[in-house]
Amino acid sequence: MLSVPIYAFSIVPMTLRGGLYLDESRTGTVLFARRRPIRDGLVVGLVTAAAFALWVAGILLFDTMLVLLLGMLAYAALLIGAVIALVQPGGTTLSASGPETPKGERWMVAALAQLPGTRMTAVMLARRLIEQAPPGSILVAAAATDALHERYVRAGFTAGRARRVYRLVPPRTQRNPAM
């Protein structure tokens, strides 16, 4: 629960770049976007700076002690969430790619989610997005559980360390016009 703020920071940049997809039934979502760690880090920095500026403005405009306490509680929640995310049992990684991931244009598949009572909507949406991935790109993901890691491997991904997986999208073959 407390790792939710850290999780939100990790998906905000991809969402702002248009990487959050909703299926036709509006019950499943998937994050699918090119991995751009430097640009995403800058976005997180800007969002954090804006939140800090709002917090300081709140302290100056309203009851200083109340806003100060609320800000400290938010900071504590972020800090505790970061610690929990870093020391999760089972060695789940915070990064979807590692040294075992091939070099190239990386696209991240993440945050498959669906409404309760629905079945497979996020998985089917992810499958469609994976089929439309740019030729020659590398799809990366980090599985939260061993069972999910096994599902990725069965779906054609290559297992990496710390529950990371990757999949090479074959380059387009060019037809010979003479044939």
Short mmCIF file of N, CA and C in Angstrom, two decimals:
data_model
loop_
_atom_site.label_atom_id
_atom_site.label_comp_id
_atom_site.label_asym_id
_atom_site.label_seq_id
_atom_site.Cartn_x
_atom_site.Cartn_y
_atom_site.Cartn_z
N MET A 1 0.82 -1.20 0.00
CA MET A 1 0.00 0.00 0.00
C MET A 1 0.86 1.26 0.00
N LEU A 2 1.89 1.27 0.85
CA LEU A 2 2.72 2.46 0.91
C LEU A 2 3.66 2.58 -0.28
N SER A 3 3.80 1.52 -1.06
CA SER A 3 4.66 1.63 -2.25
C SER A 3 3.89 2.26 -3.42
N VAL A 4 2.62 2.56 -3.23
CA VAL A 4 1.81 3.16 -4.29
C VAL A 4 2.40 4.49 -4.77
N PRO A 5 2.86 5.40 -3.87
CA PRO A 5 3.44 6.65 -4.39
C PRO A 5 4.65 6.41 -5.29
N ILE A 6 5.51 5.48 -4.93
CA ILE A 6 6.68 5.19 -5.76
C ILE A 6 6.23 4.62 -7.10
N TYR A 7 5.24 3.73 -7.06
CA TYR A 7 4.70 3.14 -8.28
C TYR A 7 4.12 4.24 -9.17
N ALA A 8 3.40 5.18 -8.55
CA ALA A 8 2.81 6.28 -9.32
C ALA A 8 3.89 7.10 -10.00
N PHE A 9 4.99 7.38 -9.29
CA PHE A 9 6.08 8.12 -9.90
C PHE A 9 6.67 7.38 -11.09
N SER A 10 6.65 6.06 -11.05
CA SER A 10 7.24 5.31 -12.15
C SER A 10 6.34 5.28 -13.38
N ILE A 11 5.03 5.45 -13.20
CA ILE A 11 4.13 5.40 -14.36
C ILE A 11 3.70 6.76 -14.88
N VAL A 12 3.88 7.81 -14.07
CA VAL A 12 3.46 9.15 -14.50
C VAL A 12 4.13 9.57 -15.81
N PRO A 13 5.46 9.43 -15.95
CA PRO A 13 6.07 9.87 -17.21
C PRO A 13 5.53 9.13 -18.44
N MET A 14 5.37 7.82 -18.33
CA MET A 14 4.86 7.05 -19.47
C MET A 14 3.42 7.43 -19.79
N THR A 15 2.64 7.71 -18.76
CA THR A 15 1.25 8.12 -18.96
C THR A 15 1.19 9.48 -19.66
N LEU A 16 2.02 10.41 -19.22
CA LEU A 16 2.04 11.74 -19.83
C LEU A 16 2.48 11.69 -21.29
N ARG A 17 3.29 10.69 -21.65
CA ARG A 17 3.73 10.53 -23.04
C ARG A 17 2.73 9.74 -23.88
N GLY A 18 1.57 9.42 -23.33
CA GLY A 18 0.55 8.70 -24.09
C GLY A 18 0.72 7.20 -24.08
N GLY A 19 1.43 6.66 -23.11
CA GLY A 19 1.69 5.23 -23.06
C GLY A 19 0.68 4.41 -22.28
N LEU A 20 -0.36 5.04 -21.75
CA LEU A 20 -1.38 4.29 -21.00
C LEU A 20 -2.52 3.96 -21.96
N TYR A 21 -2.77 2.67 -22.15
CA TYR A 21 -3.79 2.19 -23.08
C TYR A 21 -4.96 1.59 -22.31
N LEU A 22 -6.16 1.84 -22.81
CA LEU A 22 -7.39 1.31 -22.23
C LEU A 22 -8.05 0.43 -23.29
N ASP A 23 -8.49 -0.77 -22.88
CA ASP A 23 -9.10 -1.66 -23.88
C ASP A 23 -10.50 -1.18 -24.25
N GLU A 24 -11.07 -1.80 -25.29
CA GLU A 24 -12.36 -1.36 -25.83
C GLU A 24 -13.49 -1.45 -24.80
N SER A 25 -13.43 -2.44 -23.92
CA SER A 25 -14.49 -2.60 -22.92
C SER A 25 -14.32 -1.66 -21.74
N ARG A 26 -13.21 -0.91 -21.72
CA ARG A 26 -12.90 0.05 -20.66
C ARG A 26 -12.74 -0.63 -19.30
N THR A 27 -12.26 -1.87 -19.32
CA THR A 27 -12.06 -2.59 -18.06
C THR A 27 -10.60 -2.98 -17.81
N GLY A 28 -9.74 -2.81 -18.81
CA GLY A 28 -8.34 -3.19 -18.65
C GLY A 28 -7.40 -2.12 -19.16
N THR A 29 -6.26 -1.96 -18.48
CA THR A 29 -5.26 -0.98 -18.91
C THR A 29 -3.88 -1.63 -18.97
N VAL A 30 -3.03 -1.05 -19.80
CA VAL A 30 -1.64 -1.49 -19.94
C VAL A 30 -0.79 -0.25 -20.22
N LEU A 31 0.36 -0.17 -19.60
CA LEU A 31 1.35 0.84 -19.96
C LEU A 31 2.28 0.21 -20.99
N PHE A 32 2.41 0.86 -22.12
CA PHE A 32 3.27 0.36 -23.19
C PHE A 32 3.87 1.57 -23.88
N ALA A 33 5.15 1.79 -23.67
CA ALA A 33 5.81 2.95 -24.26
C ALA A 33 7.31 2.69 -24.36
N ARG A 34 7.94 3.46 -25.21
CA ARG A 34 9.39 3.37 -25.35
C ARG A 34 10.02 3.79 -24.03
N ARG A 35 11.02 3.06 -23.62
CA ARG A 35 11.70 3.34 -22.35
C ARG A 35 12.68 4.48 -22.58
N ARG A 36 12.48 5.56 -21.84
CA ARG A 36 13.34 6.74 -21.93
C ARG A 36 13.69 7.19 -20.51
N PRO A 37 14.64 6.53 -19.87
CA PRO A 37 14.90 6.79 -18.45
C PRO A 37 15.33 8.22 -18.14
N ILE A 38 16.12 8.85 -18.98
CA ILE A 38 16.57 10.21 -18.68
C ILE A 38 15.41 11.19 -18.77
N ARG A 39 14.64 11.10 -19.85
CA ARG A 39 13.48 11.98 -20.01
C ARG A 39 12.46 11.73 -18.90
N ASP A 40 12.22 10.47 -18.58
CA ASP A 40 11.26 10.15 -17.52
C ASP A 40 11.75 10.66 -16.17
N GLY A 41 13.06 10.58 -15.92
CA GLY A 41 13.61 11.12 -14.68
C GLY A 41 13.42 12.62 -14.57
N LEU A 42 13.57 13.32 -15.70
CA LEU A 42 13.33 14.76 -15.71
C LEU A 42 11.87 15.08 -15.42
N VAL A 43 10.95 14.30 -15.98
CA VAL A 43 9.52 14.52 -15.72
C VAL A 43 9.22 14.32 -14.24
N VAL A 44 9.76 13.25 -13.65
CA VAL A 44 9.54 13.00 -12.22
C VAL A 44 10.11 14.15 -11.40
N GLY A 45 11.29 14.65 -11.80
CA GLY A 45 11.88 15.79 -11.09
C GLY A 45 11.01 17.02 -11.18
N LEU A 46 10.45 17.30 -12.36
CA LEU A 46 9.57 18.46 -12.52
C LEU A 46 8.28 18.31 -11.71
N VAL A 47 7.70 17.12 -11.72
CA VAL A 47 6.48 16.87 -10.94
C VAL A 47 6.78 17.04 -9.45
N THR A 48 7.92 16.53 -9.01
CA THR A 48 8.30 16.67 -7.60
C THR A 48 8.53 18.13 -7.24
N ALA A 49 9.20 18.88 -8.12
CA ALA A 49 9.44 20.30 -7.86
C ALA A 49 8.13 21.07 -7.80
N ALA A 50 7.19 20.75 -8.69
CA ALA A 50 5.88 21.42 -8.66
C ALA A 50 5.14 21.10 -7.37
N ALA A 51 5.19 19.85 -6.94
CA ALA A 51 4.53 19.47 -5.68
C ALA A 51 5.18 20.20 -4.50
N PHE A 52 6.49 20.32 -4.53
CA PHE A 52 7.19 21.04 -3.46
C PHE A 52 6.80 22.51 -3.45
N ALA A 53 6.71 23.13 -4.64
CA ALA A 53 6.31 24.54 -4.73
C ALA A 53 4.90 24.74 -4.19
N LEU A 54 3.99 23.82 -4.51
CA LEU A 54 2.62 23.91 -3.97
C LEU A 54 2.62 23.76 -2.46
N TRP A 55 3.46 22.88 -1.95
CA TRP A 55 3.55 22.67 -0.51
C TRP A 55 4.04 23.94 0.18
N VAL A 56 5.09 24.57 -0.36
CA VAL A 56 5.62 25.80 0.22
C VAL A 56 4.57 26.91 0.14
N ALA A 57 3.87 27.02 -0.99
CA ALA A 57 2.81 28.02 -1.12
C ALA A 57 1.71 27.77 -0.09
N GLY A 58 1.38 26.51 0.14
CA GLY A 58 0.37 26.18 1.15
C GLY A 58 0.82 26.59 2.54
N ILE A 59 2.09 26.40 2.84
CA ILE A 59 2.61 26.81 4.15
C ILE A 59 2.51 28.33 4.30
N LEU A 60 2.83 29.06 3.24
CA LEU A 60 2.80 30.52 3.31
C LEU A 60 1.39 31.08 3.35
N LEU A 61 0.44 30.42 2.70
CA LEU A 61 -0.92 30.95 2.60
C LEU A 61 -1.87 30.47 3.69
N PHE A 62 -1.66 29.26 4.18
CA PHE A 62 -2.61 28.68 5.12
C PHE A 62 -1.94 28.43 6.47
N ASP A 63 -2.61 27.65 7.27
CA ASP A 63 -2.10 27.30 8.59
C ASP A 63 -0.76 26.57 8.42
N THR A 64 0.29 27.21 8.82
CA THR A 64 1.64 26.69 8.61
C THR A 64 1.83 25.31 9.20
N MET A 65 1.40 25.12 10.42
CA MET A 65 1.64 23.84 11.10
C MET A 65 0.89 22.70 10.42
N LEU A 66 -0.36 22.93 10.04
CA LEU A 66 -1.16 21.88 9.40
C LEU A 66 -0.54 21.46 8.07
N VAL A 67 -0.21 22.42 7.22
CA VAL A 67 0.37 22.11 5.91
C VAL A 67 1.75 21.47 6.08
N LEU A 68 2.52 21.94 7.06
CA LEU A 68 3.83 21.36 7.32
C LEU A 68 3.70 19.89 7.72
N LEU A 69 2.74 19.60 8.60
CA LEU A 69 2.52 18.21 9.02
C LEU A 69 2.04 17.34 7.86
N LEU A 70 1.13 17.86 7.05
CA LEU A 70 0.65 17.10 5.89
C LEU A 70 1.79 16.80 4.93
N GLY A 71 2.64 17.77 4.70
CA GLY A 71 3.79 17.56 3.83
C GLY A 71 4.75 16.53 4.39
N MET A 72 4.98 16.58 5.69
CA MET A 72 5.87 15.60 6.31
C MET A 72 5.26 14.20 6.26
N LEU A 73 3.95 14.09 6.41
CA LEU A 73 3.29 12.78 6.29
C LEU A 73 3.42 12.24 4.86
N ALA A 74 3.25 13.10 3.88
CA ALA A 74 3.41 12.67 2.48
C ALA A 74 4.84 12.22 2.23
N TYR A 75 5.81 12.97 2.77
CA TYR A 75 7.21 12.59 2.60
C TYR A 75 7.49 11.25 3.27
N ALA A 76 6.95 11.06 4.48
CA ALA A 76 7.15 9.79 5.19
C ALA A 76 6.55 8.63 4.40
N ALA A 77 5.36 8.84 3.81
CA ALA A 77 4.74 7.78 3.01
C ALA A 77 5.60 7.44 1.80
N LEU A 78 6.15 8.45 1.14
CA LEU A 78 7.04 8.20 0.00
C LEU A 78 8.30 7.45 0.43
N LEU A 79 8.87 7.85 1.56
CA LEU A 79 10.09 7.21 2.04
C LEU A 79 9.83 5.76 2.42
N ILE A 80 8.75 5.51 3.15
CA ILE A 80 8.41 4.14 3.54
C ILE A 80 8.09 3.31 2.30
N GLY A 81 7.37 3.90 1.36
CA GLY A 81 7.06 3.19 0.11
C GLY A 81 8.31 2.83 -0.66
N ALA A 82 9.29 3.74 -0.68
CA ALA A 82 10.54 3.46 -1.38
C ALA A 82 11.29 2.32 -0.72
N VAL A 83 11.31 2.33 0.60
CA VAL A 83 12.00 1.25 1.33
C VAL A 83 11.31 -0.08 1.07
N ILE A 84 9.99 -0.10 1.14
CA ILE A 84 9.24 -1.35 0.89
C ILE A 84 9.49 -1.82 -0.54
N ALA A 85 9.47 -0.91 -1.50
CA ALA A 85 9.69 -1.29 -2.89
C ALA A 85 11.09 -1.86 -3.10
N LEU A 86 12.06 -1.35 -2.36
CA LEU A 86 13.44 -1.82 -2.52
C LEU A 86 13.70 -3.16 -1.85
N VAL A 87 12.97 -3.45 -0.79
CA VAL A 87 13.25 -4.68 -0.03
C VAL A 87 12.10 -5.67 -0.09
N GLN A 88 11.32 -5.62 -1.15
CA GLN A 88 10.21 -6.57 -1.30
C GLN A 88 10.73 -7.99 -1.23
N PRO A 89 10.00 -8.87 -0.56
CA PRO A 89 10.43 -10.27 -0.57
C PRO A 89 10.36 -10.84 -1.97
N GLY A 90 11.31 -11.68 -2.28
CA GLY A 90 11.31 -12.32 -3.59
C GLY A 90 12.21 -11.62 -4.59
N GLY A 91 12.80 -10.50 -4.19
CA GLY A 91 13.77 -9.84 -5.05
C GLY A 91 13.20 -9.18 -6.28
N THR A 92 11.98 -8.69 -6.21
CA THR A 92 11.41 -7.99 -7.36
C THR A 92 12.23 -6.75 -7.65
N THR A 93 12.48 -6.51 -8.88
CA THR A 93 13.31 -5.38 -9.28
C THR A 93 12.44 -4.16 -9.57
N LEU A 94 13.04 -2.99 -9.43
CA LEU A 94 12.34 -1.77 -9.79
C LEU A 94 12.57 -1.41 -11.26
N SER A 95 13.51 -2.07 -11.90
CA SER A 95 13.83 -1.79 -13.29
C SER A 95 13.47 -2.98 -14.16
N ALA A 96 12.90 -2.71 -15.31
CA ALA A 96 12.50 -3.79 -16.22
C ALA A 96 13.64 -4.26 -17.10
N SER A 97 14.75 -3.55 -17.09
CA SER A 97 15.88 -3.99 -17.90
C SER A 97 17.15 -3.99 -17.06
N GLY A 98 18.04 -4.89 -17.41
CA GLY A 98 19.29 -5.02 -16.68
C GLY A 98 20.43 -5.34 -17.63
N PRO A 99 21.56 -5.78 -17.08
CA PRO A 99 22.71 -6.06 -17.93
C PRO A 99 22.47 -7.20 -18.92
N GLU A 100 21.52 -8.08 -18.60
CA GLU A 100 21.23 -9.20 -19.51
C GLU A 100 20.35 -8.79 -20.69
N THR A 101 19.75 -7.60 -20.62
CA THR A 101 18.86 -7.14 -21.68
C THR A 101 19.68 -6.66 -22.88
N PRO A 102 19.36 -7.15 -24.07
CA PRO A 102 20.10 -6.72 -25.26
C PRO A 102 20.00 -5.21 -25.47
N LYS A 103 21.00 -4.66 -26.09
CA LYS A 103 21.00 -3.23 -26.42
C LYS A 103 20.04 -2.98 -27.57
N GLY A 104 19.47 -1.79 -27.58
CA GLY A 104 18.55 -1.43 -28.65
C GLY A 104 17.42 -0.58 -28.11
N GLU A 105 16.46 -0.30 -28.97
CA GLU A 105 15.30 0.49 -28.60
C GLU A 105 14.39 -0.36 -27.71
N ARG A 106 14.26 0.04 -26.46
CA ARG A 106 13.49 -0.75 -25.49
C ARG A 106 12.10 -0.16 -25.28
N TRP A 107 11.13 -1.04 -25.28
CA TRP A 107 9.74 -0.68 -25.01
C TRP A 107 9.30 -1.43 -23.77
N MET A 108 8.67 -0.72 -22.84
CA MET A 108 8.28 -1.34 -21.59
C MET A 108 6.80 -1.73 -21.60
N VAL A 109 6.55 -2.95 -21.13
CA VAL A 109 5.19 -3.44 -20.90
C VAL A 109 5.03 -3.47 -19.39
N ALA A 110 4.05 -2.73 -18.87
CA ALA A 110 3.93 -2.63 -17.41
C ALA A 110 2.50 -2.33 -17.01
N ALA A 111 2.25 -2.46 -15.72
CA ALA A 111 1.01 -2.02 -15.09
C ALA A 111 -0.24 -2.60 -15.72
N LEU A 112 -0.23 -3.89 -16.02
CA LEU A 112 -1.45 -4.53 -16.50
C LEU A 112 -2.45 -4.51 -15.35
N ALA A 113 -3.61 -3.94 -15.58
CA ALA A 113 -4.63 -3.85 -14.53
C ALA A 113 -6.00 -3.97 -15.17
N GLN A 114 -6.93 -4.53 -14.41
CA GLN A 114 -8.30 -4.63 -14.90
C GLN A 114 -9.25 -4.55 -13.73
N LEU A 115 -10.49 -4.23 -14.04
CA LEU A 115 -11.52 -4.11 -13.01
C LEU A 115 -11.84 -5.49 -12.43
N PRO A 116 -12.19 -5.53 -11.15
CA PRO A 116 -12.59 -6.81 -10.56
C PRO A 116 -13.80 -7.39 -11.30
N GLY A 117 -13.82 -8.69 -11.41
CA GLY A 117 -14.92 -9.37 -12.08
C GLY A 117 -14.74 -9.51 -13.58
N THR A 118 -13.68 -8.93 -14.13
CA THR A 118 -13.41 -9.08 -15.55
C THR A 118 -12.27 -10.07 -15.73
N ARG A 119 -12.16 -10.63 -16.93
CA ARG A 119 -11.14 -11.64 -17.16
C ARG A 119 -10.34 -11.33 -18.42
N MET A 120 -9.05 -11.32 -18.26
CA MET A 120 -8.11 -11.29 -19.38
C MET A 120 -8.13 -10.02 -20.23
N THR A 121 -8.84 -8.97 -19.83
CA THR A 121 -8.90 -7.79 -20.69
C THR A 121 -7.53 -7.12 -20.80
N ALA A 122 -6.82 -6.99 -19.70
CA ALA A 122 -5.50 -6.36 -19.74
C ALA A 122 -4.50 -7.24 -20.50
N VAL A 123 -4.59 -8.54 -20.31
CA VAL A 123 -3.68 -9.46 -20.99
C VAL A 123 -3.90 -9.41 -22.50
N MET A 124 -5.15 -9.41 -22.92
CA MET A 124 -5.45 -9.37 -24.35
C MET A 124 -5.00 -8.03 -24.96
N LEU A 125 -5.19 -6.94 -24.22
CA LEU A 125 -4.72 -5.64 -24.69
C LEU A 125 -3.20 -5.64 -24.81
N ALA A 126 -2.52 -6.18 -23.82
CA ALA A 126 -1.05 -6.26 -23.86
C ALA A 126 -0.60 -7.10 -25.06
N ARG A 127 -1.28 -8.18 -25.31
CA ARG A 127 -0.92 -9.04 -26.45
C ARG A 127 -1.05 -8.27 -27.77
N ARG A 128 -2.14 -7.49 -27.92
CA ARG A 128 -2.31 -6.70 -29.15
C ARG A 128 -1.20 -5.64 -29.29
N LEU A 129 -0.87 -4.99 -28.18
CA LEU A 129 0.18 -3.97 -28.22
C LEU A 129 1.53 -4.59 -28.57
N ILE A 130 1.82 -5.76 -28.00
CA ILE A 130 3.09 -6.45 -28.28
C ILE A 130 3.18 -6.81 -29.76
N GLU A 131 2.06 -7.25 -30.34
CA GLU A 131 2.05 -7.60 -31.76
C GLU A 131 2.31 -6.38 -32.65
N GLN A 132 2.00 -5.18 -32.15
CA GLN A 132 2.19 -3.96 -32.93
C GLN A 132 3.51 -3.26 -32.60
N ALA A 133 4.36 -3.88 -31.80
CA ALA A 133 5.63 -3.26 -31.41
C ALA A 133 6.49 -3.01 -32.64
N PRO A 134 7.26 -1.95 -32.62
CA PRO A 134 8.12 -1.64 -33.78
C PRO A 134 9.11 -2.77 -34.06
N PRO A 135 9.29 -3.11 -35.32
CA PRO A 135 10.25 -4.17 -35.68
C PRO A 135 11.66 -3.83 -35.19
N GLY A 136 12.34 -4.83 -34.67
CA GLY A 136 13.70 -4.65 -34.19
C GLY A 136 13.81 -4.11 -32.78
N SER A 137 12.68 -3.83 -32.14
CA SER A 137 12.73 -3.30 -30.78
C SER A 137 12.84 -4.43 -29.76
N ILE A 138 13.12 -4.06 -28.53
CA ILE A 138 13.22 -5.02 -27.43
C ILE A 138 12.14 -4.68 -26.42
N LEU A 139 11.27 -5.63 -26.14
CA LEU A 139 10.22 -5.44 -25.15
C LEU A 139 10.77 -5.87 -23.80
N VAL A 140 10.55 -5.06 -22.77
CA VAL A 140 11.04 -5.38 -21.43
C VAL A 140 9.90 -5.29 -20.43
N ALA A 141 9.99 -6.10 -19.39
CA ALA A 141 9.00 -6.08 -18.32
C ALA A 141 9.64 -6.63 -17.06
N ALA A 142 9.05 -6.31 -15.92
CA ALA A 142 9.47 -6.87 -14.64
C ALA A 142 8.24 -7.50 -14.01
N ALA A 143 8.32 -8.78 -13.71
CA ALA A 143 7.19 -9.51 -13.14
C ALA A 143 7.19 -9.36 -11.62
N ALA A 144 6.01 -9.15 -11.05
CA ALA A 144 5.90 -8.98 -9.60
C ALA A 144 5.96 -10.30 -8.86
N THR A 145 5.59 -11.39 -9.52
CA THR A 145 5.58 -12.70 -8.86
C THR A 145 6.25 -13.74 -9.75
N ASP A 146 6.60 -14.86 -9.14
CA ASP A 146 7.17 -15.95 -9.93
C ASP A 146 6.18 -16.48 -10.96
N ALA A 147 4.90 -16.54 -10.57
CA ALA A 147 3.87 -17.04 -11.49
C ALA A 147 3.76 -16.13 -12.72
N LEU A 148 3.79 -14.82 -12.50
CA LEU A 148 3.71 -13.89 -13.62
C LEU A 148 4.98 -13.99 -14.48
N HIS A 149 6.11 -14.18 -13.84
CA HIS A 149 7.37 -14.36 -14.56
C HIS A 149 7.27 -15.57 -15.49
N GLU A 150 6.72 -16.67 -14.99
CA GLU A 150 6.54 -17.88 -15.81
C GLU A 150 5.59 -17.62 -16.98
N ARG A 151 4.55 -16.83 -16.75
CA ARG A 151 3.61 -16.51 -17.84
C ARG A 151 4.29 -15.71 -18.94
N TYR A 152 5.12 -14.76 -18.54
CA TYR A 152 5.87 -14.00 -19.55
C TYR A 152 6.74 -14.93 -20.38
N VAL A 153 7.43 -15.86 -19.72
CA VAL A 153 8.32 -16.79 -20.42
C VAL A 153 7.51 -17.66 -21.38
N ARG A 154 6.34 -18.14 -20.93
CA ARG A 154 5.49 -18.94 -21.82
C ARG A 154 4.98 -18.14 -23.00
N ALA A 155 4.90 -16.81 -22.84
CA ALA A 155 4.42 -15.95 -23.92
C ALA A 155 5.54 -15.54 -24.88
N GLY A 156 6.72 -16.13 -24.72
CA GLY A 156 7.80 -15.87 -25.66
C GLY A 156 8.88 -14.92 -25.17
N PHE A 157 8.81 -14.48 -23.92
CA PHE A 157 9.84 -13.62 -23.37
C PHE A 157 10.99 -14.47 -22.87
N THR A 158 12.17 -13.88 -22.82
CA THR A 158 13.36 -14.55 -22.28
C THR A 158 13.54 -14.11 -20.84
N ALA A 159 13.76 -15.08 -19.95
CA ALA A 159 13.92 -14.77 -18.53
C ALA A 159 15.26 -14.10 -18.28
N GLY A 160 15.23 -13.10 -17.41
CA GLY A 160 16.44 -12.42 -16.96
C GLY A 160 16.56 -12.57 -15.46
N ARG A 161 17.46 -11.83 -14.87
CA ARG A 161 17.63 -11.86 -13.42
C ARG A 161 16.55 -11.04 -12.74
N ALA A 162 16.30 -11.36 -11.47
CA ALA A 162 15.38 -10.59 -10.62
C ALA A 162 14.00 -10.42 -11.25
N ARG A 163 13.50 -11.49 -11.85
CA ARG A 163 12.17 -11.52 -12.48
C ARG A 163 12.02 -10.57 -13.66
N ARG A 164 13.12 -10.17 -14.24
CA ARG A 164 13.04 -9.36 -15.46
C ARG A 164 12.88 -10.28 -16.66
N VAL A 165 12.22 -9.78 -17.69
CA VAL A 165 12.07 -10.53 -18.94
C VAL A 165 12.26 -9.56 -20.10
N TYR A 166 12.64 -10.13 -21.24
CA TYR A 166 12.74 -9.33 -22.45
C TYR A 166 12.37 -10.19 -23.64
N ARG A 167 11.99 -9.51 -24.72
CA ARG A 167 11.60 -10.21 -25.95
C ARG A 167 12.07 -9.38 -27.14
N LEU A 168 12.75 -10.02 -28.05
CA LEU A 168 13.21 -9.35 -29.26
C LEU A 168 12.10 -9.40 -30.31
N VAL A 169 11.75 -8.23 -30.83
CA VAL A 169 10.77 -8.17 -31.91
C VAL A 169 11.55 -8.32 -33.21
N PRO A 170 11.22 -9.33 -34.01
CA PRO A 170 12.00 -9.55 -35.24
C PRO A 170 11.93 -8.35 -36.17
N PRO A 171 13.05 -8.04 -36.83
CA PRO A 171 13.01 -6.96 -37.82
C PRO A 171 12.15 -7.37 -39.01
N ARG A 172 11.60 -6.38 -39.67
CA ARG A 172 10.79 -6.67 -40.87
C ARG A 172 11.69 -7.20 -41.96
N THR A 173 11.22 -8.23 -42.59
CA THR A 173 11.97 -8.74 -43.74
C THR A 173 11.49 -7.99 -44.97
N GLN A 174 12.43 -7.58 -45.77
CA GLN A 174 12.07 -6.85 -46.98
C GLN A 174 11.91 -7.83 -48.12
N ARG A 175 10.83 -7.67 -48.82
CA ARG A 175 10.58 -8.54 -49.98
C ARG A 175 11.47 -8.11 -51.13
N ASN A 176 11.90 -9.08 -51.86
CA ASN A 176 12.71 -8.82 -53.04
C ASN A 176 11.77 -8.43 -54.18
N PRO A 177 11.87 -7.18 -54.69
CA PRO A 177 10.94 -6.75 -55.74
C PRO A 177 11.11 -7.53 -57.04
N ALA A 178 12.25 -8.19 -57.23
CA ALA A 178 12.48 -8.94 -58.47
C ALA A 178 11.71 -10.25 -58.48
N MET A 179 11.22 -10.68 -57.36
CA MET A 179 10.54 -11.98 -57.31
C MET A 179 9.07 -11.84 -57.49
#
